[in-house]
mmCIF file of C-alpha atoms and ligand atoms in Angstrom:
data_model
loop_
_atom_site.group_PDB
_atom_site.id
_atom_site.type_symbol
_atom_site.label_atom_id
_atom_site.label_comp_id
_atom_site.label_asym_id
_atom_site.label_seq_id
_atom_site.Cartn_x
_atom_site.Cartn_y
_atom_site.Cartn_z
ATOM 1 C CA UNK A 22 -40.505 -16.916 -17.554
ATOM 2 C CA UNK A 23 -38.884 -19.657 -16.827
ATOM 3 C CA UNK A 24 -35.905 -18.531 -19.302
ATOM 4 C CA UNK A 25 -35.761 -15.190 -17.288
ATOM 5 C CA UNK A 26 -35.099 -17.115 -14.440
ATOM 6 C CA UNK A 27 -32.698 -19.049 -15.477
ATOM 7 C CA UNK A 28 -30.960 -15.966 -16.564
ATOM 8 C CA UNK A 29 -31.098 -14.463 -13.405
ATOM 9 C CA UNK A 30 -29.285 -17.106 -12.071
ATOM 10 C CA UNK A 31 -26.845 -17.010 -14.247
ATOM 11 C CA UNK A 32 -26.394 -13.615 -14.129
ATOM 12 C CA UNK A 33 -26.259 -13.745 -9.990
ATOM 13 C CA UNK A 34 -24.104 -17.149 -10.121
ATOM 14 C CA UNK A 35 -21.915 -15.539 -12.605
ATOM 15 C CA UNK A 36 -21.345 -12.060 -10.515
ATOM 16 C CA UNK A 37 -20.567 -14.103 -7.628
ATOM 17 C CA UNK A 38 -17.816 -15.975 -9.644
ATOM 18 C CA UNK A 39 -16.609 -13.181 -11.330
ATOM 19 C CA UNK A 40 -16.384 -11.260 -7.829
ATOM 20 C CA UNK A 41 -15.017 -14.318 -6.043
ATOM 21 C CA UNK A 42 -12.370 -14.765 -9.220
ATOM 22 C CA UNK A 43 -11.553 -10.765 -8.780
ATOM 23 C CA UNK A 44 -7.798 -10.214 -8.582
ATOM 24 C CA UNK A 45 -6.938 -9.672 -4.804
ATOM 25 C CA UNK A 46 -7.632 -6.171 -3.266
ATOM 26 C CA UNK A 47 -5.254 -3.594 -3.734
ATOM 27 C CA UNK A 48 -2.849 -2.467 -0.707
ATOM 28 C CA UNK A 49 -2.556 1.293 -1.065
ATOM 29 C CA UNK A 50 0.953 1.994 0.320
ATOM 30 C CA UNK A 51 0.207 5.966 2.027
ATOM 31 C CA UNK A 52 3.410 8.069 0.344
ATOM 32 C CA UNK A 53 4.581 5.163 -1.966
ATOM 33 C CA UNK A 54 8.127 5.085 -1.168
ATOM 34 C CA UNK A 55 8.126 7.789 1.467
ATOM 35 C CA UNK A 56 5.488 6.531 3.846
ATOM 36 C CA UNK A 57 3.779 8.027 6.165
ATOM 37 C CA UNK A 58 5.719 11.143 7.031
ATOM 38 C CA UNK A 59 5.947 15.189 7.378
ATOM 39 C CA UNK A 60 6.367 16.606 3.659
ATOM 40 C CA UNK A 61 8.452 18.952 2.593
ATOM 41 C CA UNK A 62 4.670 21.101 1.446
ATOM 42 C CA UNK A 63 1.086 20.621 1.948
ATOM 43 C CA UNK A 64 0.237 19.244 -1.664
ATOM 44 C CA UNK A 65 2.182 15.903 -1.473
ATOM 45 C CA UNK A 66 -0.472 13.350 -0.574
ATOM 46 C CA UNK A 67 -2.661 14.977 -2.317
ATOM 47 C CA UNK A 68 -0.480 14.364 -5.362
ATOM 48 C CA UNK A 69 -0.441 11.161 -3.942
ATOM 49 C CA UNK A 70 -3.916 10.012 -3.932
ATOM 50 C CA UNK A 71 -4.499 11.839 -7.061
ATOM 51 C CA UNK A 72 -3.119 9.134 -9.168
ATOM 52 C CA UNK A 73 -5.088 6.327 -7.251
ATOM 53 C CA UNK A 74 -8.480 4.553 -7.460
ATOM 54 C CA UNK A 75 -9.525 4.036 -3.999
ATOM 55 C CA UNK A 76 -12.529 1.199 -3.781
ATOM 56 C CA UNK A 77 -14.217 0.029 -0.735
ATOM 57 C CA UNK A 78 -12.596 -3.653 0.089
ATOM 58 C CA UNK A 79 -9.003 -1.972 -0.665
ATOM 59 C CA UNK A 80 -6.311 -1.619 2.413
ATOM 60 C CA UNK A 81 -4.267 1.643 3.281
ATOM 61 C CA UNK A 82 -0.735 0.620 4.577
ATOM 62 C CA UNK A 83 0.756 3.748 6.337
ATOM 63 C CA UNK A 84 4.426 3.093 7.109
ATOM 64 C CA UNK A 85 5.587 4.879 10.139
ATOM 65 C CA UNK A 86 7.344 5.126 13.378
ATOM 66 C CA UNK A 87 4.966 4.399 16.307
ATOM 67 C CA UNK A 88 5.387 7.744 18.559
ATOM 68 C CA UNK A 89 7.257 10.026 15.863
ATOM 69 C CA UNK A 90 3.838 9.745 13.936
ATOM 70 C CA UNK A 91 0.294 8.626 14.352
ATOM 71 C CA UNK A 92 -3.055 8.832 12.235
ATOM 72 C CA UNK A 93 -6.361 10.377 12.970
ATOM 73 C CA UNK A 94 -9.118 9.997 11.036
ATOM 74 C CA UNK A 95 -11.745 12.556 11.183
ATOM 75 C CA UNK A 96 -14.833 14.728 9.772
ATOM 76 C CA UNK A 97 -14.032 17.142 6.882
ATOM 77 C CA UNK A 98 -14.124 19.653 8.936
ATOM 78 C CA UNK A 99 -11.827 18.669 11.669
ATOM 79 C CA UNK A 100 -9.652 17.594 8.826
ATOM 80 C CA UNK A 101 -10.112 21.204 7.132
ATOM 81 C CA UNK A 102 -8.679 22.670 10.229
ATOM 82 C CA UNK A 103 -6.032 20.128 11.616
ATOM 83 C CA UNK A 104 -8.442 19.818 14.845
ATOM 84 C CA UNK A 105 -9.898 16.642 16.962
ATOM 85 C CA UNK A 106 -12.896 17.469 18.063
ATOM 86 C CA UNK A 107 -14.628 14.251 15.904
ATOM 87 C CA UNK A 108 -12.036 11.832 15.994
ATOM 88 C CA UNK A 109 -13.692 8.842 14.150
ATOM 89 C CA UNK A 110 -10.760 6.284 14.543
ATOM 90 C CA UNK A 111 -6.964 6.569 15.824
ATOM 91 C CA UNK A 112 -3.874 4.582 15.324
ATOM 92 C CA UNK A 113 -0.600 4.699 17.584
ATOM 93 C CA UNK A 114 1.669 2.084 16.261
ATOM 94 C CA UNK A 115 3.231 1.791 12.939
ATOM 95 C CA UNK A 116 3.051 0.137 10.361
ATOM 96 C CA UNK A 117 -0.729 0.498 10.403
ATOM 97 C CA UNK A 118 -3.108 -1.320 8.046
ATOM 98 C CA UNK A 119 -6.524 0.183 7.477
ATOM 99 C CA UNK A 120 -9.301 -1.181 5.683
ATOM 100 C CA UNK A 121 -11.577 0.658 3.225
ATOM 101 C CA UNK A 122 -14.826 -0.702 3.901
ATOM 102 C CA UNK A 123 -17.432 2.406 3.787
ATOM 103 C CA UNK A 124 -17.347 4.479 0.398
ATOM 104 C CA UNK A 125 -17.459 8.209 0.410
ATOM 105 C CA UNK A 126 -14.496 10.541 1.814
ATOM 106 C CA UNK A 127 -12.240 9.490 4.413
ATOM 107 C CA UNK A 128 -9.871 11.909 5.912
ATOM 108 C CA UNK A 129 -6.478 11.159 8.194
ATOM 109 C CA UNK A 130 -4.025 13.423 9.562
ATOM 110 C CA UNK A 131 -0.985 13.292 12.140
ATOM 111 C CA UNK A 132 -1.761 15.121 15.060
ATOM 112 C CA UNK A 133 1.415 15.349 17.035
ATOM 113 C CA UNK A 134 3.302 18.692 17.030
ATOM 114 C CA UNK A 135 2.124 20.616 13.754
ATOM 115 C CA UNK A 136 2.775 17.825 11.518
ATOM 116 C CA UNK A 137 -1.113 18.178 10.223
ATOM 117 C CA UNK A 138 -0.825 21.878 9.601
ATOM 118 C CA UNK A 139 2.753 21.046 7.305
ATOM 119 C CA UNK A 140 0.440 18.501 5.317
ATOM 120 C CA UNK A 141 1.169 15.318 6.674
ATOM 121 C CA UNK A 142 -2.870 14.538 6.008
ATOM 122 C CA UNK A 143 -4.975 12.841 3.427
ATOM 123 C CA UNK A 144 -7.963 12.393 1.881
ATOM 124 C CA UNK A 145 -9.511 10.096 0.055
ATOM 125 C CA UNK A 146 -12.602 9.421 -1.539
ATOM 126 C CA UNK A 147 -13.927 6.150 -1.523
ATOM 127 C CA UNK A 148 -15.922 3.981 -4.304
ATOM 128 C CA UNK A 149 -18.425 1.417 -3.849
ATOM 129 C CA UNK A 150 -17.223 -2.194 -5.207
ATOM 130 C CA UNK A 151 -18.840 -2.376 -8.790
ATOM 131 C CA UNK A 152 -19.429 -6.082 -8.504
ATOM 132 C CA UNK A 153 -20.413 -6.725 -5.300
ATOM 133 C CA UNK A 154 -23.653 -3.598 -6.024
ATOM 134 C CA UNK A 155 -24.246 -5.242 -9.247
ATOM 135 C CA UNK A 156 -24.779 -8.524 -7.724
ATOM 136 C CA UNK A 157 -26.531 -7.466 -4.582
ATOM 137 C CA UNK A 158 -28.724 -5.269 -7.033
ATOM 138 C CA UNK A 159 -29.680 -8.186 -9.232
ATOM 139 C CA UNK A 160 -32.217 -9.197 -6.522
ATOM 140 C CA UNK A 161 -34.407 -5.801 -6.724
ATOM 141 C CA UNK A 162 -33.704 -4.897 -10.177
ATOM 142 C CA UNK A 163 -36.959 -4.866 -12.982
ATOM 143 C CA UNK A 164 -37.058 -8.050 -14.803
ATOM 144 C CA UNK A 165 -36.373 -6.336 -17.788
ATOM 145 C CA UNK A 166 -33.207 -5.063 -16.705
ATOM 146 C CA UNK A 167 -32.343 -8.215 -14.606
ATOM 147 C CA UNK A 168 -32.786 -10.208 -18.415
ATOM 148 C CA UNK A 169 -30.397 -7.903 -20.024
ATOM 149 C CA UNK A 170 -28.261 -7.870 -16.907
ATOM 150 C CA UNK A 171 -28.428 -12.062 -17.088
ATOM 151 C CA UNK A 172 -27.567 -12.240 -20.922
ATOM 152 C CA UNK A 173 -24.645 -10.293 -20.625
ATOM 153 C CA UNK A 174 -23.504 -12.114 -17.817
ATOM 154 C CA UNK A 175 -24.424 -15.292 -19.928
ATOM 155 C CA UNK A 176 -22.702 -14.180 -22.477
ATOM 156 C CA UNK A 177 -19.644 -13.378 -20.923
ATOM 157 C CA UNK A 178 -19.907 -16.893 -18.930
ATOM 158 C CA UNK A 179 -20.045 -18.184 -22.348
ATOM 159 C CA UNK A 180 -16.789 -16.696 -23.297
ATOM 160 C CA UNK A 181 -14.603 -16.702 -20.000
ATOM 161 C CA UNK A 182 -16.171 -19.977 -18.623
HETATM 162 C C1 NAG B 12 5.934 18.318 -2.907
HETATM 163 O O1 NAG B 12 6.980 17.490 -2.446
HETATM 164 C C2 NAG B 12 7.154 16.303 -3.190
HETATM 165 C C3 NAG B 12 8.216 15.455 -2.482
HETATM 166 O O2 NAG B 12 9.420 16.141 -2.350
HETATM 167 C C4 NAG B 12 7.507 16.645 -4.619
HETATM 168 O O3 NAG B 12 7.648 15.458 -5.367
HETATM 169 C C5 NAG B 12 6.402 17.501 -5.206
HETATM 170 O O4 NAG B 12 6.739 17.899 -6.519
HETATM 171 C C6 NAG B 12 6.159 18.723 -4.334
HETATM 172 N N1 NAG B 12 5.020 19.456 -4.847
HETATM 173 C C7 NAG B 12 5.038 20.752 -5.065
HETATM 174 C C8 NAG B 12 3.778 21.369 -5.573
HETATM 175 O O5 NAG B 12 6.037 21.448 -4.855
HETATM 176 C C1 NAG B 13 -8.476 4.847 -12.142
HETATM 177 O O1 NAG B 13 -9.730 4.759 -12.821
HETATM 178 C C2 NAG B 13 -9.732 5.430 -14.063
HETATM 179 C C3 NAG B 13 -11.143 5.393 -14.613
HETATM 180 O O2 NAG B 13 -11.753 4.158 -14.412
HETATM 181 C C4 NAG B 13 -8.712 4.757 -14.983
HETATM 182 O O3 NAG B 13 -8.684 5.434 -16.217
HETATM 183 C C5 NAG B 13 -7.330 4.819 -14.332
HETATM 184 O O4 NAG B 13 -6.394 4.130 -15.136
HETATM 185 C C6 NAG B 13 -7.351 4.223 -12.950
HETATM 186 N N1 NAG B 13 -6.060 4.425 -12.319
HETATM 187 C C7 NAG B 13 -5.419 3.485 -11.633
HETATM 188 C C8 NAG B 13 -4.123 3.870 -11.011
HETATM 189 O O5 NAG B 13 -5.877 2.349 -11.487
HETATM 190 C C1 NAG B 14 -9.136 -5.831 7.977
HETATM 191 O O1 NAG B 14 -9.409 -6.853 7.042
HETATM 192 C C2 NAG B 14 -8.745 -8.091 7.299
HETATM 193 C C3 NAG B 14 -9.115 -9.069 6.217
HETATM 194 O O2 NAG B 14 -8.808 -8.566 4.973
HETATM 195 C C4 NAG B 14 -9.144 -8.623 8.672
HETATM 196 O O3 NAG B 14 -8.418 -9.796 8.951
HETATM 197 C C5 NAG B 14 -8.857 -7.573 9.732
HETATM 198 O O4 NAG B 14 -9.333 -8.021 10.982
HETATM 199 C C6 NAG B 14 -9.545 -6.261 9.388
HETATM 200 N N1 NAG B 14 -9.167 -5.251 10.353
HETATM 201 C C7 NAG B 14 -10.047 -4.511 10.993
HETATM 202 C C8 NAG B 14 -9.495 -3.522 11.975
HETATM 203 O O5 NAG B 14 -11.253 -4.606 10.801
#
């Protein structure tokens, strides 16, 4: 028992290192090089996003003109139809940083003149931080889980401590 314990807490003390020692979060520049802007068709953030991993803790930096542009976010289906009937968040002046912090979908659009109906909108979905569930999981896990859990951790203390 008392082995199992101390495994736990090196599993626990271990996450928390490994999460603390977790390369900075990523800044997801909206667009890459073109920013936040109208595109020339309705696919191009989606093309966007497609080639990103999105995880709760990152940072979406949409580069734009304050008053040419601005970014909504809303439900799915306010999103689905360019409308603003749920607005859950707005931002007016660019550059705008805004941080991931909930995982699931998240949807943005421009709402001034028909910008959102060209395809100057995104979405995104979301995933939880693996690390940060692991180690708040540790606590209610089984014990037999929690041991395996704790010798892996141990294990991999052993070889990147
Ligand atoms: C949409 O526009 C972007 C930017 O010009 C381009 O790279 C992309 O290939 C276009 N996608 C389609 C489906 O035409
Ligand atoms: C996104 O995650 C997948 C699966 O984990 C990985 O194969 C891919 O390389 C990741 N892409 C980026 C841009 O990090
Ligand atoms: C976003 O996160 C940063 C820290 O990374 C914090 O300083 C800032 O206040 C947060 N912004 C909002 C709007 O919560």
């Amino acid at each position: 028992m008392a082995k199992e314990i101390l495994l736990v807490l090196a599993a626990v003390s271990c996450l928390l290192v490994g999460s603390t020692a977790q390369p900075a979060h990523v800044v997801h520049i909206v667009g890459g090089s073109k920013g936040w802007y109208t595109p020339p068709n309705t696919t191009f953030y989606d093309e966007w996003a497609a080639k990103k991993n999105f995880t709760v803790g990152d940072k979406l930096m949409f580069l734009f003109h304050s008053s040419v542009y601005n970014i909504m976010q809303v439900t799915k289906e306010d999103f689905d139809k360019c409308d603003d009937r749920h607005v859950i968040n707005r931002w007016f002046i660019g550059p705008a940083f805004v941080n991931l912090t909930e995982p699931g979908m998240h949807y943005y659009y421009d709402s001034i003149g028909l910008h959102c109906e060209a395809g100057q909108k995104l979405s995104i979905n979301v995933q939880e931080n693996k690390l940060s569930v692991a180690a708040s999981g540790a606590h209610v896990t089984t014990p037999k889980f929690v041991g395996l859990l704790g010798l892996f951790a141990y294990l991999a203390c052993l070889l990147f401590m």
